[in-house]
mmCIF file of C-alpha atoms and ligand atoms in Angstrom:
data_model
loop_
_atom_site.group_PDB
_atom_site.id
_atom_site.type_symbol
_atom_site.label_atom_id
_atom_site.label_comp_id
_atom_site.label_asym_id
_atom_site.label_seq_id
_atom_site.Cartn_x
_atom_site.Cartn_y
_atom_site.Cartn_z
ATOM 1 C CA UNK A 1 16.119 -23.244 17.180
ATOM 2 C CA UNK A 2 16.307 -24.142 20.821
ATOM 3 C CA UNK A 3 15.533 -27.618 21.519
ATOM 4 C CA UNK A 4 14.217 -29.295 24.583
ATOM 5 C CA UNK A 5 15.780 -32.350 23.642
ATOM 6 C CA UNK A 6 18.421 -34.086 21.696
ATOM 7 C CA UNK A 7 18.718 -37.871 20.818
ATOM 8 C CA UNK A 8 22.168 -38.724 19.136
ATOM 9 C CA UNK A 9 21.863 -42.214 17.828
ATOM 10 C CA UNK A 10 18.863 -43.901 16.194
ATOM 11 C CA UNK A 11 18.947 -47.682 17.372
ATOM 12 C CA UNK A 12 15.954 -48.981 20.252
ATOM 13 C CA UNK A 13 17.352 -46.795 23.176
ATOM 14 C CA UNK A 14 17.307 -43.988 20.802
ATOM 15 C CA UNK A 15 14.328 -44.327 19.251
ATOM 16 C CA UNK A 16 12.129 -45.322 22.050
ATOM 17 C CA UNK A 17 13.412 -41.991 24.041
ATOM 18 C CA UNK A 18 12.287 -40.139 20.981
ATOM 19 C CA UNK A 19 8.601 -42.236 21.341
ATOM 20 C CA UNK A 20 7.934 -41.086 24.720
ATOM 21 C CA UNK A 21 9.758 -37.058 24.651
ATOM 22 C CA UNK A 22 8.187 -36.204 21.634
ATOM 23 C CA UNK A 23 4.651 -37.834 22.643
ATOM 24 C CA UNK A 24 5.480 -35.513 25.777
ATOM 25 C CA UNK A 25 5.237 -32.707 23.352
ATOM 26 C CA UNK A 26 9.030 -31.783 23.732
ATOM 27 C CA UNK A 27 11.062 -30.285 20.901
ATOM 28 C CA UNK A 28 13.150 -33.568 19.978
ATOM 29 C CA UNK A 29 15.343 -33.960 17.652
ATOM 30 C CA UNK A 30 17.167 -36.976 16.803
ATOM 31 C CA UNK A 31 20.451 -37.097 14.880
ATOM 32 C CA UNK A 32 21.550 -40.794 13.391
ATOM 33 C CA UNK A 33 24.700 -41.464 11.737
ATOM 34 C CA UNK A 34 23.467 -44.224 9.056
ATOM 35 C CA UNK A 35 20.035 -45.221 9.275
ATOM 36 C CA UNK A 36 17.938 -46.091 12.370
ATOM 37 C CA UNK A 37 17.705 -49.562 14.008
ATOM 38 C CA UNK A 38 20.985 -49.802 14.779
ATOM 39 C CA UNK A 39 22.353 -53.576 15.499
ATOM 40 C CA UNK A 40 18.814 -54.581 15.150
ATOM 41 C CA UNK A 41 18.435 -54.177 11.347
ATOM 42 C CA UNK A 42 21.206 -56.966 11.091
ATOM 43 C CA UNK A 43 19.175 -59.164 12.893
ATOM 44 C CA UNK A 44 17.106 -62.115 10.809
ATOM 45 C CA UNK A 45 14.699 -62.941 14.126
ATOM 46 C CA UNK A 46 14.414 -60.964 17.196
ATOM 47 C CA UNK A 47 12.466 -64.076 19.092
ATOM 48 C CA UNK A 48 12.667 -62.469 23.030
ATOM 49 C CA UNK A 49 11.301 -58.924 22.345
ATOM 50 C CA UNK A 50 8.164 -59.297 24.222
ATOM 51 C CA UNK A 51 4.463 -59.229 22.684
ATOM 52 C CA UNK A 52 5.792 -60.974 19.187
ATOM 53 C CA UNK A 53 5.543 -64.618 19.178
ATOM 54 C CA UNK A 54 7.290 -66.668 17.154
ATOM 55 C CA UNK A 55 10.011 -63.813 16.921
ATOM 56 C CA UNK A 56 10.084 -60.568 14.609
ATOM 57 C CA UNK A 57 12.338 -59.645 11.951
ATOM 58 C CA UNK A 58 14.598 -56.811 13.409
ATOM 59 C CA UNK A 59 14.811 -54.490 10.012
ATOM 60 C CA UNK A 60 10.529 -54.786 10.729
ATOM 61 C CA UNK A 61 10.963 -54.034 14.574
ATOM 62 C CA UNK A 62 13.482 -50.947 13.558
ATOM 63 C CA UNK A 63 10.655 -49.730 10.711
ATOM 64 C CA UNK A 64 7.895 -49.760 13.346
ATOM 65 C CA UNK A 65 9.713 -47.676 16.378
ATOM 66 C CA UNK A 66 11.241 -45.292 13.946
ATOM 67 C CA UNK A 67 7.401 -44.732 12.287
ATOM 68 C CA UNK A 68 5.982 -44.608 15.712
ATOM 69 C CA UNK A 69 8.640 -41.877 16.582
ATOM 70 C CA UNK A 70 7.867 -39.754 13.327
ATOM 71 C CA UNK A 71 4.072 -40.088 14.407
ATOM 72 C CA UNK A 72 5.001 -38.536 17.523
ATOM 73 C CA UNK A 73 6.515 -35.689 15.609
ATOM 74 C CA UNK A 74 10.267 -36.334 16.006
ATOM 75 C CA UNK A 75 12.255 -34.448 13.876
ATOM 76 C CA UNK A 76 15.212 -37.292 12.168
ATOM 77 C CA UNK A 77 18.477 -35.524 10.926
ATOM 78 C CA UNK A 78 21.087 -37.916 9.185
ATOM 79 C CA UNK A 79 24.597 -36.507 10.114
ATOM 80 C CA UNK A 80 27.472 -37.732 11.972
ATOM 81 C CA UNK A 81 27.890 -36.095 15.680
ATOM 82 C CA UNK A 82 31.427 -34.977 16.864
ATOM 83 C CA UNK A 83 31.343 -33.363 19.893
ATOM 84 C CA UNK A 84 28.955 -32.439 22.625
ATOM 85 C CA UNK A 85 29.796 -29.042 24.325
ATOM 86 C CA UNK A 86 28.250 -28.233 27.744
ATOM 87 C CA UNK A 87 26.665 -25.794 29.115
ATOM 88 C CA UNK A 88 22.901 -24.226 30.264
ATOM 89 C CA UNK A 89 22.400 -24.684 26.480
ATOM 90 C CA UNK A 90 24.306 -27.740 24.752
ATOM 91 C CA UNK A 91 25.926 -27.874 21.772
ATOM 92 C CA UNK A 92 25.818 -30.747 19.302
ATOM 93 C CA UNK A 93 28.314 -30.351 16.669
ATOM 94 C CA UNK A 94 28.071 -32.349 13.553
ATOM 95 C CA UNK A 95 30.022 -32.709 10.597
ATOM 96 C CA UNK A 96 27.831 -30.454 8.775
ATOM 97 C CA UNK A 97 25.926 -28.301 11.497
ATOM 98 C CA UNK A 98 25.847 -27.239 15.067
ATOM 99 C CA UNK A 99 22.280 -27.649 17.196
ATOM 100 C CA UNK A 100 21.699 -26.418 20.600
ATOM 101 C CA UNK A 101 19.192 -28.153 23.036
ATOM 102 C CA UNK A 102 18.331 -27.935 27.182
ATOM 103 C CA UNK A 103 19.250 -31.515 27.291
ATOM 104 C CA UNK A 104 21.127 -35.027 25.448
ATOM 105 C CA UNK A 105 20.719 -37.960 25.397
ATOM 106 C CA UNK A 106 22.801 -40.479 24.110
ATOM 107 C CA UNK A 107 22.644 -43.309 22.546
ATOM 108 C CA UNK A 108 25.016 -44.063 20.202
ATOM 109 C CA UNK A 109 25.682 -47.847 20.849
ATOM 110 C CA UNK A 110 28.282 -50.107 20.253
ATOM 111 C CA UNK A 111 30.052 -50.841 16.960
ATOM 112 C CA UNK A 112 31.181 -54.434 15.989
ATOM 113 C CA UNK A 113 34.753 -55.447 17.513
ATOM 114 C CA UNK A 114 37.837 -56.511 14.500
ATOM 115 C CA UNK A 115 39.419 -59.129 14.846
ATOM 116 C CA UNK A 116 43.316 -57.237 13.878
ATOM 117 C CA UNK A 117 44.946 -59.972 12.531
ATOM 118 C CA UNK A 118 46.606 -59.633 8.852
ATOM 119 C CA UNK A 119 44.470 -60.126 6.683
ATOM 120 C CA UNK A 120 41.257 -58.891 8.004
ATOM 121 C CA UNK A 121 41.133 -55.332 6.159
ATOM 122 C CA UNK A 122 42.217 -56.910 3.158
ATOM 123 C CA UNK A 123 39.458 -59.115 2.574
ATOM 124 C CA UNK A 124 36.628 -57.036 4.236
ATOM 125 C CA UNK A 125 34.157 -57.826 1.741
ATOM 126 C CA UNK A 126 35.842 -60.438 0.164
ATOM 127 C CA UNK A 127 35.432 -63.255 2.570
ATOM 128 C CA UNK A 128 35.743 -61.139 5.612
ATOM 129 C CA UNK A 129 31.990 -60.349 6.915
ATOM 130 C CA UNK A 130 30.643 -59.096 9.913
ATOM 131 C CA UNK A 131 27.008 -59.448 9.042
ATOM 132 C CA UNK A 132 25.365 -62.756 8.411
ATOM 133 C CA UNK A 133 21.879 -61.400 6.948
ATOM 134 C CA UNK A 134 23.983 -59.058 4.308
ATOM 135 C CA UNK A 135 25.896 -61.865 2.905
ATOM 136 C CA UNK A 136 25.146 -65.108 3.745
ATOM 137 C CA UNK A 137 23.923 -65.619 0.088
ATOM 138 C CA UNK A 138 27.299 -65.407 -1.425
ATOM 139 C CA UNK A 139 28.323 -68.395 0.158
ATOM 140 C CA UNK A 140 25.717 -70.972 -0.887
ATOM 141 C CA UNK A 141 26.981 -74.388 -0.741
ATOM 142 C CA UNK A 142 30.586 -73.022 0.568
ATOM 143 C CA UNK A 143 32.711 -73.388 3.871
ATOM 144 C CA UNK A 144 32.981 -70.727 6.661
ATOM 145 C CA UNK A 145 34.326 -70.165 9.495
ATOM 146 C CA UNK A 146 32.350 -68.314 12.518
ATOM 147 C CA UNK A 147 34.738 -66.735 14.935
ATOM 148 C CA UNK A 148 33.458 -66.185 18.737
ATOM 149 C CA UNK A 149 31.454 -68.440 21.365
ATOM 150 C CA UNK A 150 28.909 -65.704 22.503
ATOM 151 C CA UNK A 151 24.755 -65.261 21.301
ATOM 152 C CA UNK A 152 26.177 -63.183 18.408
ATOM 153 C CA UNK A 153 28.474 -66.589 17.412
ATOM 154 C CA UNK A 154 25.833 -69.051 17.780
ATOM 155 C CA UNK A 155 22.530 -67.437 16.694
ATOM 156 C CA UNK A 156 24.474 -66.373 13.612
ATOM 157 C CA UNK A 157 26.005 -69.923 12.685
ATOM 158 C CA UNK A 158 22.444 -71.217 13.018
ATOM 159 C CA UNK A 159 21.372 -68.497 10.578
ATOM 160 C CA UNK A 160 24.067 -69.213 8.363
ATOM 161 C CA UNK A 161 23.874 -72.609 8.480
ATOM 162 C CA UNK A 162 20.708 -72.697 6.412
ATOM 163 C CA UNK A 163 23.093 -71.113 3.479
ATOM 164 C CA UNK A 164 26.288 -72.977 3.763
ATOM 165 C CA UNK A 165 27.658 -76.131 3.340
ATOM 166 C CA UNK A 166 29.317 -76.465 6.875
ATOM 167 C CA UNK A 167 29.896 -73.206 9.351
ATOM 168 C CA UNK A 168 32.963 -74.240 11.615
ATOM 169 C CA UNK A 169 32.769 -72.203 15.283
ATOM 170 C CA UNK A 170 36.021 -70.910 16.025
ATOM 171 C CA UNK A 171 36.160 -70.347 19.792
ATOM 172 C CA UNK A 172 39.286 -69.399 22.442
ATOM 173 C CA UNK A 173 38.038 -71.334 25.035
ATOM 174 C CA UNK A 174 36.570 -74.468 26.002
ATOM 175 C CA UNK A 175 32.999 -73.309 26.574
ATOM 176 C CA UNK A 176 30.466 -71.119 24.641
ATOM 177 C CA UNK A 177 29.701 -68.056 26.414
ATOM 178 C CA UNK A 178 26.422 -68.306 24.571
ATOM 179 C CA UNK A 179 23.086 -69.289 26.285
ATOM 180 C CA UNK A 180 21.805 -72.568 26.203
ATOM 181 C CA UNK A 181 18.496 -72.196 24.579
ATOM 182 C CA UNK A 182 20.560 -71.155 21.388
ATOM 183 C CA UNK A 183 23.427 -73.632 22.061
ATOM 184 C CA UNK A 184 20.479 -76.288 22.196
ATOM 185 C CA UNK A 185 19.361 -75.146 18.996
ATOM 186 C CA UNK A 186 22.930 -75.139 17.394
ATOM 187 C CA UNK A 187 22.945 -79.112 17.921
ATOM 188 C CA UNK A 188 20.220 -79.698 15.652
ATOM 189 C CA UNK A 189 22.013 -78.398 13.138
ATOM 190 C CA UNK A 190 24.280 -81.112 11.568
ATOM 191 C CA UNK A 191 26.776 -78.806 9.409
ATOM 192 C CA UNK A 192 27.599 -76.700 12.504
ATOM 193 C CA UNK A 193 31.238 -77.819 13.966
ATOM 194 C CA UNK A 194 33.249 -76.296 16.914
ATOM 195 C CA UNK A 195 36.692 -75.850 17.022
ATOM 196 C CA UNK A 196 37.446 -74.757 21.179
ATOM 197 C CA UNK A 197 40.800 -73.051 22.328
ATOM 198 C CA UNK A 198 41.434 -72.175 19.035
ATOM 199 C CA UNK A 199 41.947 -68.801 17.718
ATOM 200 C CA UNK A 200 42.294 -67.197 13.808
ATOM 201 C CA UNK A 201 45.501 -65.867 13.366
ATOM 202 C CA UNK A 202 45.730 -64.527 9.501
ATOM 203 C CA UNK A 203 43.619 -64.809 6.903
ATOM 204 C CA UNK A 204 45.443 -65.667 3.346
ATOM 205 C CA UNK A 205 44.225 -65.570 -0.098
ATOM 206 C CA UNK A 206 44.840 -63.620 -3.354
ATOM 207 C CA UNK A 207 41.926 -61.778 -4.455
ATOM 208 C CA UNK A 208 39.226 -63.899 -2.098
ATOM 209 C CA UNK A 209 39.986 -65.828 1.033
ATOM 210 C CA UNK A 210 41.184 -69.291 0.337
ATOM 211 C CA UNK A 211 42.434 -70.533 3.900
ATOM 212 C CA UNK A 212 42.465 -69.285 7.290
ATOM 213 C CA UNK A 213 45.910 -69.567 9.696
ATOM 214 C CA UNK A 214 44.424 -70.752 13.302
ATOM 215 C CA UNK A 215 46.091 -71.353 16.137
ATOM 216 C CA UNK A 216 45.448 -74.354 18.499
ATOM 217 C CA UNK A 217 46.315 -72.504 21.776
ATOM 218 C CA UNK A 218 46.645 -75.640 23.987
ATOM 219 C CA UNK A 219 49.588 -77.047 21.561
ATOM 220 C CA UNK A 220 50.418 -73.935 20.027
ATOM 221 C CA UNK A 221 50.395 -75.195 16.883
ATOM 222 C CA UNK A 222 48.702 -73.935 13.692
ATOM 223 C CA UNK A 223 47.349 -75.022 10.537
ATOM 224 C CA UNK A 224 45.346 -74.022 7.566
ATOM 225 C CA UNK A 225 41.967 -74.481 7.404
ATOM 226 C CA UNK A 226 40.493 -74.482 3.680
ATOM 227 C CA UNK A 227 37.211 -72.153 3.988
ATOM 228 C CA UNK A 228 35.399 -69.487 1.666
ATOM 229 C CA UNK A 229 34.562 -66.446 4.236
ATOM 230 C CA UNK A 230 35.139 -66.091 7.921
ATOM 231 C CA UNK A 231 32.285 -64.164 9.591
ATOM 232 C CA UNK A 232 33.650 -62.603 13.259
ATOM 233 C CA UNK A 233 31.126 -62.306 16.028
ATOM 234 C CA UNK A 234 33.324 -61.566 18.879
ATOM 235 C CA UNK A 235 31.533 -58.633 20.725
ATOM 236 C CA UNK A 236 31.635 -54.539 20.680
ATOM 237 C CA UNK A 237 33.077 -51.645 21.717
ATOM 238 C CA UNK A 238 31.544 -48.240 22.626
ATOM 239 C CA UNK A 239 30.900 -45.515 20.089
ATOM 240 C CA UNK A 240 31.451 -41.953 22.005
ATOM 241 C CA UNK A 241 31.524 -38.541 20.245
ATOM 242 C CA UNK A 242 33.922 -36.403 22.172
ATOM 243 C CA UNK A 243 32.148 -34.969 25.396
ATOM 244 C CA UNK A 244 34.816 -33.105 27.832
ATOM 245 C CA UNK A 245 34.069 -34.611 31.328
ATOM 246 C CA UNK A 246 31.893 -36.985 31.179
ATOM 247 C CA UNK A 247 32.465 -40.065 33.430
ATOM 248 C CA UNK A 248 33.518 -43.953 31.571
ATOM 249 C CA UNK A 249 33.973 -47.353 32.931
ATOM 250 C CA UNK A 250 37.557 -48.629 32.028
ATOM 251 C CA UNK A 251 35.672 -50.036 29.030
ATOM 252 C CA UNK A 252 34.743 -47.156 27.617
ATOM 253 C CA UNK A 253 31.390 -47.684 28.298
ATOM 254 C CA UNK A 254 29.406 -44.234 30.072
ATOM 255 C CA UNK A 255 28.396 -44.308 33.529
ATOM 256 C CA UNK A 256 24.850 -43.750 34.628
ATOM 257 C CA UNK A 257 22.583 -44.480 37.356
ATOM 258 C CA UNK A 258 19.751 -45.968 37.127
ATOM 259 C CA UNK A 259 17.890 -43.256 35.866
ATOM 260 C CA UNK A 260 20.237 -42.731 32.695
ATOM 261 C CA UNK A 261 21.753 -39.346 34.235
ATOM 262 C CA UNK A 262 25.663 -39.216 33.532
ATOM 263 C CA UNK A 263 28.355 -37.217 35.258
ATOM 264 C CA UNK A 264 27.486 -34.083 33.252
ATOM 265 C CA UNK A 265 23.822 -31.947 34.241
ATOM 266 C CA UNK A 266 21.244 -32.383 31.308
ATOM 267 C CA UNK A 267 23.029 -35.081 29.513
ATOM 268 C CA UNK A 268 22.016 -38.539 29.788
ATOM 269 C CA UNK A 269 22.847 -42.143 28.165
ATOM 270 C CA UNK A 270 20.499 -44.782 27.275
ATOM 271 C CA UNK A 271 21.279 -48.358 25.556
ATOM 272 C CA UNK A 272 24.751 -50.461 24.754
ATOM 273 C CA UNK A 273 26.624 -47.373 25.214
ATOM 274 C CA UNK A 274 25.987 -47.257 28.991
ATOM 275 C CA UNK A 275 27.234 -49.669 31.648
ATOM 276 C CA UNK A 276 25.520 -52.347 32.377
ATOM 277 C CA UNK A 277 25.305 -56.153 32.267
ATOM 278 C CA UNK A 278 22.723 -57.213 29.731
ATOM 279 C CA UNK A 279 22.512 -55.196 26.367
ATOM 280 C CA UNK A 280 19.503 -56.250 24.881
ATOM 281 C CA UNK A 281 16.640 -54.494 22.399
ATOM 282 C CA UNK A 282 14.513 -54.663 25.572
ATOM 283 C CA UNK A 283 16.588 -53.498 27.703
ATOM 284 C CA UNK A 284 17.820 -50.536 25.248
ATOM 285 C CA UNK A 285 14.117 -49.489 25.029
ATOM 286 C CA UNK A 286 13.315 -49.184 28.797
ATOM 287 C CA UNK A 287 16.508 -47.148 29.288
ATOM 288 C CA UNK A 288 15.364 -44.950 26.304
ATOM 289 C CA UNK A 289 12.132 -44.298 28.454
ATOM 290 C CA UNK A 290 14.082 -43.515 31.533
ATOM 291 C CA UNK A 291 16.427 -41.409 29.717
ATOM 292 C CA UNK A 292 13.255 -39.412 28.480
ATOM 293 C CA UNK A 293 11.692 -38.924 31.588
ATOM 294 C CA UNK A 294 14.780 -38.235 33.445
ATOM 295 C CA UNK A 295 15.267 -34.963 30.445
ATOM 296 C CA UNK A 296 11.782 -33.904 31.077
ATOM 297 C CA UNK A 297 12.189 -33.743 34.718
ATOM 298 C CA UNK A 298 15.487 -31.889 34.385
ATOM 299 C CA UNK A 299 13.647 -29.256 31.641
ATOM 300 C CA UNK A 300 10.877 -28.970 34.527
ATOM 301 C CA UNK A 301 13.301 -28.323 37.179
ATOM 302 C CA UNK A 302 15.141 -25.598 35.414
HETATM 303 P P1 NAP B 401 29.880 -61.247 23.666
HETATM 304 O O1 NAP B 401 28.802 -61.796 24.529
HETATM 305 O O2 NAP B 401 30.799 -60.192 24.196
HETATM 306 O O3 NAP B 401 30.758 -62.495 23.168
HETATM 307 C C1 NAP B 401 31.909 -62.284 22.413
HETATM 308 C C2 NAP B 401 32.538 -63.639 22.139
HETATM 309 O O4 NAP B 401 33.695 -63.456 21.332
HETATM 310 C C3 NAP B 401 32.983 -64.352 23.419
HETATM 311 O O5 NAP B 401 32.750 -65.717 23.311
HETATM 312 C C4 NAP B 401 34.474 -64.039 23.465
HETATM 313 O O6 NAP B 401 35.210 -65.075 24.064
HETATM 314 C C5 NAP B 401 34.849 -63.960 22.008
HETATM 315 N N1 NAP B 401 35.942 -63.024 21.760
HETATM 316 C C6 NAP B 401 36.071 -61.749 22.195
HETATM 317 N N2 NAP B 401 37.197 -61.176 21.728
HETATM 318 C C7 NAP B 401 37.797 -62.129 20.963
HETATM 319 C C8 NAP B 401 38.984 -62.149 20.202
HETATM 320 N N3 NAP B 401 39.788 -61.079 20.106
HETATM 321 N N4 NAP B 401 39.308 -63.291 19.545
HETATM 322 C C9 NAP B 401 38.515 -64.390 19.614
HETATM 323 N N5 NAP B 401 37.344 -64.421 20.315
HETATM 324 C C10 NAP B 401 37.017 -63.306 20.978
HETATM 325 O O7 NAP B 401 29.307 -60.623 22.298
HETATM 326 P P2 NAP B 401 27.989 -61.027 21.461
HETATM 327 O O8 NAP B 401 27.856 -62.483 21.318
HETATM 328 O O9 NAP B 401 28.048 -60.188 20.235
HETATM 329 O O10 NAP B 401 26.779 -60.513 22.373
HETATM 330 C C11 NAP B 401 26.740 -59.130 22.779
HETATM 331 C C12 NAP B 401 25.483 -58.902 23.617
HETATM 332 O O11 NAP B 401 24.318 -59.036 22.804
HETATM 333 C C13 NAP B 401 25.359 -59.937 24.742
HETATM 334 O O12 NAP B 401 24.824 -59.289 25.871
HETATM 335 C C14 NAP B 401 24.406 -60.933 24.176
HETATM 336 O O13 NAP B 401 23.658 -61.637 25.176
HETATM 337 C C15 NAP B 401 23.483 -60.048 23.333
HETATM 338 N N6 NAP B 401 22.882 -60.851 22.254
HETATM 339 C C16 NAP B 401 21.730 -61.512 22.538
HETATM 340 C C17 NAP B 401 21.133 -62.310 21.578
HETATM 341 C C18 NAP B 401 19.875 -63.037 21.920
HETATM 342 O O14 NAP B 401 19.343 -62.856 23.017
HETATM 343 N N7 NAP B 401 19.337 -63.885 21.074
HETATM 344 C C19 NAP B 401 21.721 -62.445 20.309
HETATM 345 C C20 NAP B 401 22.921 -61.761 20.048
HETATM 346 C C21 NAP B 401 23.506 -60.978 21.039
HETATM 347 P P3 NAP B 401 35.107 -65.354 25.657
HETATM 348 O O15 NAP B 401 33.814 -66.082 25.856
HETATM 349 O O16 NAP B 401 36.323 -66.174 25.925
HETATM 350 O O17 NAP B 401 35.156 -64.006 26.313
#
């Protein structure tokens, strides 16, 4: 089957392209990795997506694009996309299949940045966490440590702070990166604690974490701090299947203009995986929308 268009990645870009090309009556077909939401189902409250006040629960914001999608008459295929081959017709190769389509669209996000310090891989799920809503439970009552100073960092701790007896903010510098709405917030929460110009620097323990190795990097000095998990919130880097000559930022990131077209004819990027300044589920979901209406012009044009 020929489609008119392909989505790879199911997160708000991804989904909200799907919304509008298959309401467009367009032969879409989206292919997600895991299941769809993306960085959003990890998030407790989603409190700046317009229209929901007091905030929404990002698994519940995720469950209501991807039904709204189906409704439209997407077609969802769970499979992991390798490459993307060029051409009048495109080829999107998967571990298990190959699809052709006029036109894709990208949006395969980000994926959460390691920390690579010892340690790290050998307590991933033992202390080691990159997810406060999957396990803050296991450490009622216990001491953490929260590494980063950016919105992940600080809307997390907050989260986490209802759980845990004290969440200490590991940061490299002297100032939070995060906004000040949330670092307002952080304040009124007495078991939150900042350590700046500090960084992690091996995590030690036998079968569970039992003390962290930081580094004060204004002394150089370390020490041990005594804590249960370490949760790392220090940013993302782009997830790109292999696509011969398509044009990156020296991030990694794709380059677009503003009407999600990329270097390549018929293939476009939408969301985190694009360049761009603010990566937001808002702003994912109007670049989904471009990137839709940019493939139907395209499939018009041809
Ligand atoms: P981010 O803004 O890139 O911040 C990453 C943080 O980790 C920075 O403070 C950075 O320090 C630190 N860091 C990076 N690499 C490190 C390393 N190797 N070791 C120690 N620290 C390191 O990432 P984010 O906080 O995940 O946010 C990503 C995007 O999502 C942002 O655009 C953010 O606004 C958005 N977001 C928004 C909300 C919200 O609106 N409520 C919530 C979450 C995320 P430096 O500051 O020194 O660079």
């Amino acid at each position: 089957m020929l489609y008119d268009v392909i989505i790879v990645g199911g997160g708000p870009a991804g989904l909200s392209a799907a919304i509008y090309s298959s309401r467009a009556m367009f032969k879409t077909l989206l292919i997600e990795k895991n299941g769809c939401g993306g960085q959003m189902i990890v998030t407790d409250l989603l409190e700046n997506y317009p229209g929901f006040n007091g905030g929404i629960n990002g698994f519940d914001l995720a469950v209501k694009f991807e039904t709204q999608a189906i409704d439209f008459g997407v077609k969802i295929v769970y499979d992991e996309v390798v490459e993307i081959k060029n051409g009048l017709v495109k080829k999107v190769v998967t571990i298990n299949s190959i699809y052709e389509s006029k036109t894709v669209i990208i949006a395969t996000g980000t994926r959460v940045k390691k920390m690579n310090i010892p340690g790290e891989t050998k307590f991933m799920g033992r202390g080691v966490s990159f997810c406060a809503i999957c396990d803050a439970s296991f450490y009622r009552e216990k001491e953490i440590l929260v590494v980063g100073g950016g919105d992940s960092a600080v809307q997390e701790s907050i989260y986490l702070a209802k759980f845990v007896k004290k969440v200490i903010i590991l940061h490299r510098r002297n100032e939070l990166r995060a906004t000040k709405i949330l670092q307002e917030r952080m304040l009124s929460c007495p078991n939150i604690f900042i350590m700046y110009n500090t960084v992690p620097k091996e995590i030690i323990g036998k079968d569970y974490i039992e003390k962290v190795t930081v580094t004060d990097l204004e002394t150089n000095q370390d020490k041990h701090l005594k804590v249960d998990g370490i949760f790392v919130f220090i940013g993302f880097t782009p997830m790109v299947p292999f696509i011969s000559g398509i044009a990156f930022d020296e991030h990694g990131y794709i380059i677009t203009d503003e009407n999600m077209r990329t270097s390549i004819d018929g293939i476009f990027a939408c969301g985190d995986i694009r360049q761009k300044h603010l990566r937001q589920v808002v702003t994912a979901t109007s670049d989904g929308v471009h990137a839709a209406f940019s493939a139907e012009h395209y499939i018009d044009n041809l």
